[in-house]
Coordinates of C-alpha atoms and ligand atoms in Angstrom, one line a residue:
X22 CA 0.0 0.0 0.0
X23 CA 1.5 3.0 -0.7
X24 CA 0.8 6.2 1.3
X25 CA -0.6 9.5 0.5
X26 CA 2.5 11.8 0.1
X27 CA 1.5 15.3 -1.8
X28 CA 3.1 16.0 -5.5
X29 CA 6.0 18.4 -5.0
X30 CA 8.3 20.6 -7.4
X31 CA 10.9 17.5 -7.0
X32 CA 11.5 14.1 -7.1
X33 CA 11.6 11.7 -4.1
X34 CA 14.8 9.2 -5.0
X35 CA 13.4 6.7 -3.5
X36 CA 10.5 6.4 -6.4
X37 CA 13.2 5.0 -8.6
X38 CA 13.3 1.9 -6.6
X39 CA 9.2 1.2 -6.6
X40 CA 9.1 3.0 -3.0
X41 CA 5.7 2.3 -1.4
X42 CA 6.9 2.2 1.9
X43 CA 6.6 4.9 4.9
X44 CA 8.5 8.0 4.6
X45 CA 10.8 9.1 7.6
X46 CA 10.7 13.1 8.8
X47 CA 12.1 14.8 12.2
X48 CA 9.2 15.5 14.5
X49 CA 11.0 17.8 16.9
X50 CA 14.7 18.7 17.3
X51 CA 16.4 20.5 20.5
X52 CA 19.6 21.0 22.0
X53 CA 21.8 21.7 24.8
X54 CA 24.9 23.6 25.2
X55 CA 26.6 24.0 28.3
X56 CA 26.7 27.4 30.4
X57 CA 30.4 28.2 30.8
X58 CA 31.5 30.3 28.3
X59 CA 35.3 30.5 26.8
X60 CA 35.7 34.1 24.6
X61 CA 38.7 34.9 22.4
X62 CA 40.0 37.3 25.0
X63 CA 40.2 34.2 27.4
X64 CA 42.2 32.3 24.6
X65 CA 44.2 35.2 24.3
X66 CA 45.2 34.6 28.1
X67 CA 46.2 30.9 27.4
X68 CA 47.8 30.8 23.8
X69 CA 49.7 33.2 21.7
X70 CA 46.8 34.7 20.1
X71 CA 44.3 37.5 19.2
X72 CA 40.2 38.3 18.8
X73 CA 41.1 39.5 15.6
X74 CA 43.4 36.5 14.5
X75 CA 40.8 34.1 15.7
X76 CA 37.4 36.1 14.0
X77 CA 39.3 37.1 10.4
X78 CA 40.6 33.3 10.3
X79 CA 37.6 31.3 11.6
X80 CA 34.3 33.8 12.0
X81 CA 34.0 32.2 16.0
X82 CA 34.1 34.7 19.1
X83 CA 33.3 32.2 21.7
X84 CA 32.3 28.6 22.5
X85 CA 31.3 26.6 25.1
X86 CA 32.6 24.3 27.7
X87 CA 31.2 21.6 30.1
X88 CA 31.6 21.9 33.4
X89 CA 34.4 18.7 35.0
X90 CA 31.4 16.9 36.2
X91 CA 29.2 17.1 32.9
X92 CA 30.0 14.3 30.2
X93 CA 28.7 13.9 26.7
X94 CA 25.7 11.5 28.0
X95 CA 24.5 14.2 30.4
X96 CA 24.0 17.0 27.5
X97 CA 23.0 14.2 25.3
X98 CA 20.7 13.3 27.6
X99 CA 19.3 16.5 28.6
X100 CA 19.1 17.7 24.3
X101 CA 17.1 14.2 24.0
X102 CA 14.8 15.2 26.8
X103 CA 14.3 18.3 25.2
X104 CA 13.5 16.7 22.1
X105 CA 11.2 14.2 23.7
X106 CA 9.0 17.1 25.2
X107 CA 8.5 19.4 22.1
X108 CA 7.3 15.8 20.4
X109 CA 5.0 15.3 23.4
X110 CA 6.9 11.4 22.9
X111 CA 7.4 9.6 26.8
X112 CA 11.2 7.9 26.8
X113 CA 9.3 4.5 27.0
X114 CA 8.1 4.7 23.5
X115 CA 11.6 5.4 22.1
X116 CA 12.5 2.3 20.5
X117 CA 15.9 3.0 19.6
X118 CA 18.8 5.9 20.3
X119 CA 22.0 6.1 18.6
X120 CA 24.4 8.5 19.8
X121 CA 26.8 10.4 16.9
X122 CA 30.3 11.1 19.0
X123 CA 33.9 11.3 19.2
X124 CA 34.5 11.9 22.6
X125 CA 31.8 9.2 24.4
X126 CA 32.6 9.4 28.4
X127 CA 34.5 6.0 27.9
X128 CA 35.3 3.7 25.2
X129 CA 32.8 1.4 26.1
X130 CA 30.0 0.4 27.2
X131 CA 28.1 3.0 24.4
X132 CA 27.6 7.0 25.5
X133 CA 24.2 5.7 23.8
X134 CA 23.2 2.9 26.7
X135 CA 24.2 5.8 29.4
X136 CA 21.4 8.4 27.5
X137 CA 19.2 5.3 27.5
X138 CA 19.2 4.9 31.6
X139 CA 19.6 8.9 32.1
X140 CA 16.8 9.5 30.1
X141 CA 14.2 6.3 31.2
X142 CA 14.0 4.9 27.7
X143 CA 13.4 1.5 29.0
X144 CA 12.3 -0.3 25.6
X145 CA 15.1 1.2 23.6
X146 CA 18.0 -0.4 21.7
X147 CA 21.1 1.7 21.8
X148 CA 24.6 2.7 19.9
X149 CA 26.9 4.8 19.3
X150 CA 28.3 5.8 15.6
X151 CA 31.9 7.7 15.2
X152 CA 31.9 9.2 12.2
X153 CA 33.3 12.4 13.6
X154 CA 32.1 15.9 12.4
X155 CA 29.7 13.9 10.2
X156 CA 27.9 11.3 12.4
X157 CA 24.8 13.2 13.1
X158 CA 24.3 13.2 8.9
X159 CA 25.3 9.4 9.3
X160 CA 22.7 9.0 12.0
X161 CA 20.0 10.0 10.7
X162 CA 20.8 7.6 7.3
X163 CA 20.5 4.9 9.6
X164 CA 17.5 6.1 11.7
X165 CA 16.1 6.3 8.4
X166 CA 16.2 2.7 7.5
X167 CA 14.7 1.5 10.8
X168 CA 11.7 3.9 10.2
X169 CA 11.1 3.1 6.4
X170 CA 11.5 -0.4 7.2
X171 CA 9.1 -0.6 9.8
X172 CA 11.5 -1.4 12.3
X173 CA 11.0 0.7 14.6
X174 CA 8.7 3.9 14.6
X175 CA 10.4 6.2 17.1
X176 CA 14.0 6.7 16.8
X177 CA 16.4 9.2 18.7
X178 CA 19.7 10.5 16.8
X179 CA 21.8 12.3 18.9
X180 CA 25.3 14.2 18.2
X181 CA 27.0 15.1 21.4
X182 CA 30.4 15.7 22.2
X183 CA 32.9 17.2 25.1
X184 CA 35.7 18.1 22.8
X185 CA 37.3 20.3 25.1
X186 CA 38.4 16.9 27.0
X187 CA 40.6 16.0 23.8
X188 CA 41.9 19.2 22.8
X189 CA 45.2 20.2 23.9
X190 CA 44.9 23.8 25.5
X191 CA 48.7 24.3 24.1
X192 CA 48.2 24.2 20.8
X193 CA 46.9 27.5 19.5
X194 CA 46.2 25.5 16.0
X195 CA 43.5 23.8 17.1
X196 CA 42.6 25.0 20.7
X197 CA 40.6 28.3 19.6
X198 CA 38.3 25.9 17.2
X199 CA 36.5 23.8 19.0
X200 CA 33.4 24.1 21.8
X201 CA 31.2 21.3 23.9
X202 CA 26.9 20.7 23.0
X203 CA 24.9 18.2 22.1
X204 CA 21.9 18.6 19.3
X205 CA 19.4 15.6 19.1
X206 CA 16.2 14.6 17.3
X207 CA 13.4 12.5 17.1
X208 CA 12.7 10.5 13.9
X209 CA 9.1 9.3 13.2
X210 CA 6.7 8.7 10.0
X211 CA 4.5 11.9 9.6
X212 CA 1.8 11.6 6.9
X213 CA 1.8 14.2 3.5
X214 CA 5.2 14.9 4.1
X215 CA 8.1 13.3 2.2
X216 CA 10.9 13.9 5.1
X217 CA 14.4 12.8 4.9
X218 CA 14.7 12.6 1.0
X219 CA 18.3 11.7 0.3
X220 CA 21.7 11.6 2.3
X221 CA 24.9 11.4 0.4
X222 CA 27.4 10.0 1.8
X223 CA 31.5 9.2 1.6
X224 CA 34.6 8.6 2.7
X225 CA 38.3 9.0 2.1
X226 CA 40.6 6.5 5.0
X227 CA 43.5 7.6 2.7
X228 CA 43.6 11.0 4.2
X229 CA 42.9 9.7 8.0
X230 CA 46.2 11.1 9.6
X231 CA 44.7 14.9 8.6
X232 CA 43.0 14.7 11.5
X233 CA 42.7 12.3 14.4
X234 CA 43.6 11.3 18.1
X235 CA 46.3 9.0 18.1
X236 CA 46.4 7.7 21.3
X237 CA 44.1 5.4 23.1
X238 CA 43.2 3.6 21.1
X239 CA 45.0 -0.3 20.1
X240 CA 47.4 1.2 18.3
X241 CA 49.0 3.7 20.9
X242 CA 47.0 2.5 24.6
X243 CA 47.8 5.1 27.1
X244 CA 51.4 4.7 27.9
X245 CA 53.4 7.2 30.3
X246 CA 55.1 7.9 27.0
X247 CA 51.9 8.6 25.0
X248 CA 50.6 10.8 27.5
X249 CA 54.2 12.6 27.2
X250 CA 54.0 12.5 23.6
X251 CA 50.6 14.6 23.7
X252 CA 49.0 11.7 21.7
X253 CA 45.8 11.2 23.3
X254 CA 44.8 14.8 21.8
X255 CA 43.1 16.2 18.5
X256 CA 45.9 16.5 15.6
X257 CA 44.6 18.0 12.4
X258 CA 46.1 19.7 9.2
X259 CA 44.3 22.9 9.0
X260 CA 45.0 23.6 5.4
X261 CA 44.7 20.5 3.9
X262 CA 41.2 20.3 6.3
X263 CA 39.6 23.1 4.9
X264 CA 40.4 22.5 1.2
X265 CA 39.3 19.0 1.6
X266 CA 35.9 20.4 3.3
X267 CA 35.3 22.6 0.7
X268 CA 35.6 19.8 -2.1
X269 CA 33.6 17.2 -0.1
X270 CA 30.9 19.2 0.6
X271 CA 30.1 21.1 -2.0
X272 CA 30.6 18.0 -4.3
X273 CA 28.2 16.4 -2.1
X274 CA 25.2 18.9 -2.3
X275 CA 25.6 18.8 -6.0
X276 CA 24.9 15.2 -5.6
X277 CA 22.1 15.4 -3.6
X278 CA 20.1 18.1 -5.0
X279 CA 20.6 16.3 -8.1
X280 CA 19.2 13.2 -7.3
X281 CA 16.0 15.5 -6.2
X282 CA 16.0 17.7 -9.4
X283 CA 16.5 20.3 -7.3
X284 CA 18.4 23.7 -8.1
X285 CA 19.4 25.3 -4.8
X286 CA 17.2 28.2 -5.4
X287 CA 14.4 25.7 -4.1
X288 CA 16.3 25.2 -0.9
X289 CA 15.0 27.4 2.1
X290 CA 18.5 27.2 4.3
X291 CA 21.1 25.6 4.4
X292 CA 22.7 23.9 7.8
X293 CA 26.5 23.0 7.1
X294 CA 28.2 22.1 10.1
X295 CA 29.6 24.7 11.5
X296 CA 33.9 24.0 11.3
X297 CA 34.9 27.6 10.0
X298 CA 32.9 30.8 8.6
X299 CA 35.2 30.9 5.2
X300 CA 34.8 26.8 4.6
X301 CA 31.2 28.0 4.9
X302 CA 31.2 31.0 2.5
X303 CA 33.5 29.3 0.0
X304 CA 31.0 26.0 0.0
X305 CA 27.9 28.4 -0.4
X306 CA 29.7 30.3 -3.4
X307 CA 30.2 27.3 -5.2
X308 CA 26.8 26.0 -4.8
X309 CA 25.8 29.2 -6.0
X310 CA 23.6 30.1 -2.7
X311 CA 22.7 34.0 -1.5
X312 CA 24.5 34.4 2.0
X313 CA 20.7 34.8 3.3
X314 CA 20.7 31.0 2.7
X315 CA 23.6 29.8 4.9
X316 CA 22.9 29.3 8.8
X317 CA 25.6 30.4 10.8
X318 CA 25.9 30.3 14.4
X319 CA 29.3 29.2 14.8
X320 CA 30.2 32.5 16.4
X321 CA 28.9 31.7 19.1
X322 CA 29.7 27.9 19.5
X323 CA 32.9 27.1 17.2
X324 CA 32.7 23.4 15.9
X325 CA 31.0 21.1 18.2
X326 CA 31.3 18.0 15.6
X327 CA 28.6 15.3 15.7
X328 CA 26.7 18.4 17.9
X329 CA 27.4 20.8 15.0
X330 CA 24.2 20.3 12.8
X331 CA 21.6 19.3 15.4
X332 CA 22.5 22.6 17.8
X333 CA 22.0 24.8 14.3
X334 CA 18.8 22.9 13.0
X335 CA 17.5 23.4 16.6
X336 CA 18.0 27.4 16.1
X337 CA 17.1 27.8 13.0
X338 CA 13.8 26.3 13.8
X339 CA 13.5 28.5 17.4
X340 CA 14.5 31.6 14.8
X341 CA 11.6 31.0 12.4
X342 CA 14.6 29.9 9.9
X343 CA 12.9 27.2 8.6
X344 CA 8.9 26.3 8.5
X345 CA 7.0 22.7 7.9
X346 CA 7.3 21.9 4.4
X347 CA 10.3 23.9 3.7
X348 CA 13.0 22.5 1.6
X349 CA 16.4 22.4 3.7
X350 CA 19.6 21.3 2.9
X351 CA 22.4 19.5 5.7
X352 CA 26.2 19.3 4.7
X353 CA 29.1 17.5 6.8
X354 CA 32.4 17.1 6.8
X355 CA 34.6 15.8 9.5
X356 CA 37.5 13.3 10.5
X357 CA 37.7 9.5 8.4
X358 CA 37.5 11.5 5.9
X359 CA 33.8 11.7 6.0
X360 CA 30.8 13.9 4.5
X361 CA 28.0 13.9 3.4
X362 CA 24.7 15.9 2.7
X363 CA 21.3 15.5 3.1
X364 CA 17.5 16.8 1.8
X365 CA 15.2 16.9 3.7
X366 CA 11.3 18.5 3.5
X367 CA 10.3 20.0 6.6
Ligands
LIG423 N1 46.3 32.4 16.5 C1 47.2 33.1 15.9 N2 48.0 32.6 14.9 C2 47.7 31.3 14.5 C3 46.7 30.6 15.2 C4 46.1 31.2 16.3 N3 45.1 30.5 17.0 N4 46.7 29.3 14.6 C5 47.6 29.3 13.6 N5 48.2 30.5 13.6 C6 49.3 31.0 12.7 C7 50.0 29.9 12.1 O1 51.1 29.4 12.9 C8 50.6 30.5 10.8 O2 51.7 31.2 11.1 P1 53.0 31.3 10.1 O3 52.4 31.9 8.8 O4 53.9 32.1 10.8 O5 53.3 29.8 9.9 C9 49.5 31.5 10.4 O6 48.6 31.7 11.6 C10 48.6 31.0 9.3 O7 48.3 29.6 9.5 P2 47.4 28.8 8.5 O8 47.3 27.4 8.9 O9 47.7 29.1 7.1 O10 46.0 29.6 8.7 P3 44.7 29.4 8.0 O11 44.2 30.6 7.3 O12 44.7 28.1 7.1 O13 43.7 29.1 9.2 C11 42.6 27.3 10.3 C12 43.9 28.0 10.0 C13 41.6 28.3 10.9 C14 42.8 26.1 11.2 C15 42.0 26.8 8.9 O14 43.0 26.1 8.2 C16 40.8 26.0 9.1 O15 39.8 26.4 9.6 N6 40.9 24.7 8.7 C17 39.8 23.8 8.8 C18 39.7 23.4 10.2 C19 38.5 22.6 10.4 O16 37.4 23.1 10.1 N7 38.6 21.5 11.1 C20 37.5 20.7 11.5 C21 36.8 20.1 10.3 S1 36.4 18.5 10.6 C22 35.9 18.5 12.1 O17 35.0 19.4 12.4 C23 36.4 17.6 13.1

């Protein structure tokens, strides 16, 4: 049986494969971010380094930082209650969560099992999913499958992450980038709407050492001598980072839109994680967007990875952004290399 999805002005990919199943949309999205706040002038107090350096270079003025006591499940946690109330949802009907992070408050068990107790979702299966910066994208491809397929009908995506815990505060390089949050949302079938309507996504393993954290893993366990070597912190190539970004994501919008016969004058925003205003600006110039159509709010949070995508959505929703039935347009990028981009109807 098929179901009663409106005509639109594009074409839902998933009619080329006899579709006649369910669609999947987000029913409510929220987020959390944590109080303390670190400016550039505080920066400026720790590295060699200046306001203006830090805004020409990368567009952010401030970010965020948990408190010692929170971890990633606890503004995971609290971002998924949010998203739980605005969907009027209980936790006992979530029937699955998966948690988007790089920095989960241990290697195992899952950040994703910890939301699941914090949070009362008793009849849930949990996860985790690392694909850096670009998890939350990669989350909802695979909270996707679980709806359309019947699986489950309620599924929470999370990104979260404490990335202040694994930069190193020396290294003026990477220190002034990065801030704490989490972002999540709630995944469901909602009737005459077509929802999630593509994600592209890829990789590159070829390029891994441009960005990672060496240590702790099998390769280098904590060691005295990889603690002294400063391995069990964020290393990344700037330069060869943000030309990379650039590449990947503008490539795959093109991708996506095309695959919707869409032009991007159809597309109401656009929500690119939020890594650096001038990846931003260069990616919307070459998708040929007005700067009206960008959402930016890394200003005020710096890249939050897996967090990045989910804390914008949430605001531009609060900020009247974006309306039901709006055409809107994710992109990621992050460590692997991964991207991707996704389509989505309101
Ligand atoms: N303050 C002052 N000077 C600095 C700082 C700083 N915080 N950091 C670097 N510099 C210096 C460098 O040492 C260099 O000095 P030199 O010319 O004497 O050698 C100079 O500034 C220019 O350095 P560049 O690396 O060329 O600066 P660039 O314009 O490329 O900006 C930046 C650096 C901001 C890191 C940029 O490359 C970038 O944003 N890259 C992408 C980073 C990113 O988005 N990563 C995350 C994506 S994936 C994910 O989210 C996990």
């Amino acid at each position: 049986m098929s179901f009663a999805i409106p005509p639109a002005e594009f074409k839902n990919p998933r009619a080329e494969h006899d579709f006649v199943g369910r669609t999947c949309s987000i029913s409510a999205v929220g987020a959390y971010v944590p109080e303390r706040r670190l400016t550039n002038a505080d920066l400026e107090k720790m590295v060699e380094t200046s306001d203006e350096w830090i805004v020409s270079r990368t567009g952010i003025r401030e970010r965020r930082i948990a408190a010692d006591n929170e971890m990633t499940s606890d503004m995971a946690a609290k971002a998924a209650c949010q998203v739980l109330s605005k969907a009027n949802v209980s936790a006992d009907q979530v029937q699955l969560i998966i948690v988007a992070t790089i920095t989960p408050d241990m290697p195992f068990p899952a950040t994703a099992c910890l939301v699941q107790d914090k949070i009362g979702a008793t009849n849930a299966a949990a996860f985790d999913l690392e694909a850096a910066c670009s998890g939350f994208i990669y989350g909802l491809e695979i909270g996707q499958q679980f709806i359309m397929s019947r699986t489950y009908d309620t599924v929470l995506v999370i990104g979260a992450e404490k990335l202040s815990s694994i930069i190193d505060w020396k290294d003026r390089d990477t220190c002034v980038l990065f801030g704490d949050g989490a972002g999540a949302v709630l995944m469901q079938n909602r009737t005459n709407t077509h929802g999630l309507l593509t994600a592209c996504l890829g990789s590159d393993g070829s390029k891994a050492p441009l960005l990672s954290m060496p240590g702790g893993g099998c390769q280098h366990p904590a060691t005295p001598e990889s603690v002294a070597a400063r391995l069990h912190y964020l290393k990344m190539d700037g330069r060869e980072i943000f030309k990379n970004a650039v590449n990947a994501m503008q490539t795959a919008a093109k991708n996506a839109l095309a695959r919707c016969d869409l032009d991007i004058s159809q597309i109401k925003c656009i929500i690119p994680h939020q890594a650096n205003k001038r990846i931003l600006i260069a990616v919307g110039e070459r998708l040929g967007a007005n700067s009206g159509q960008v959402f930016m709010n890394l200003d005020r949070y710096g890249n939050t990875s897996a967090a990045s995508v989910a804390i914008a959505l949430n605001e531009a929703v609060e900020r009247g952004r974006i309306e039901r039935g709006d055409l809107i347009l994710m992109l990621v990028f992050g460590a692997g290399l991964t991207w991707g981009a996704a389509v989505i109807e309101w």
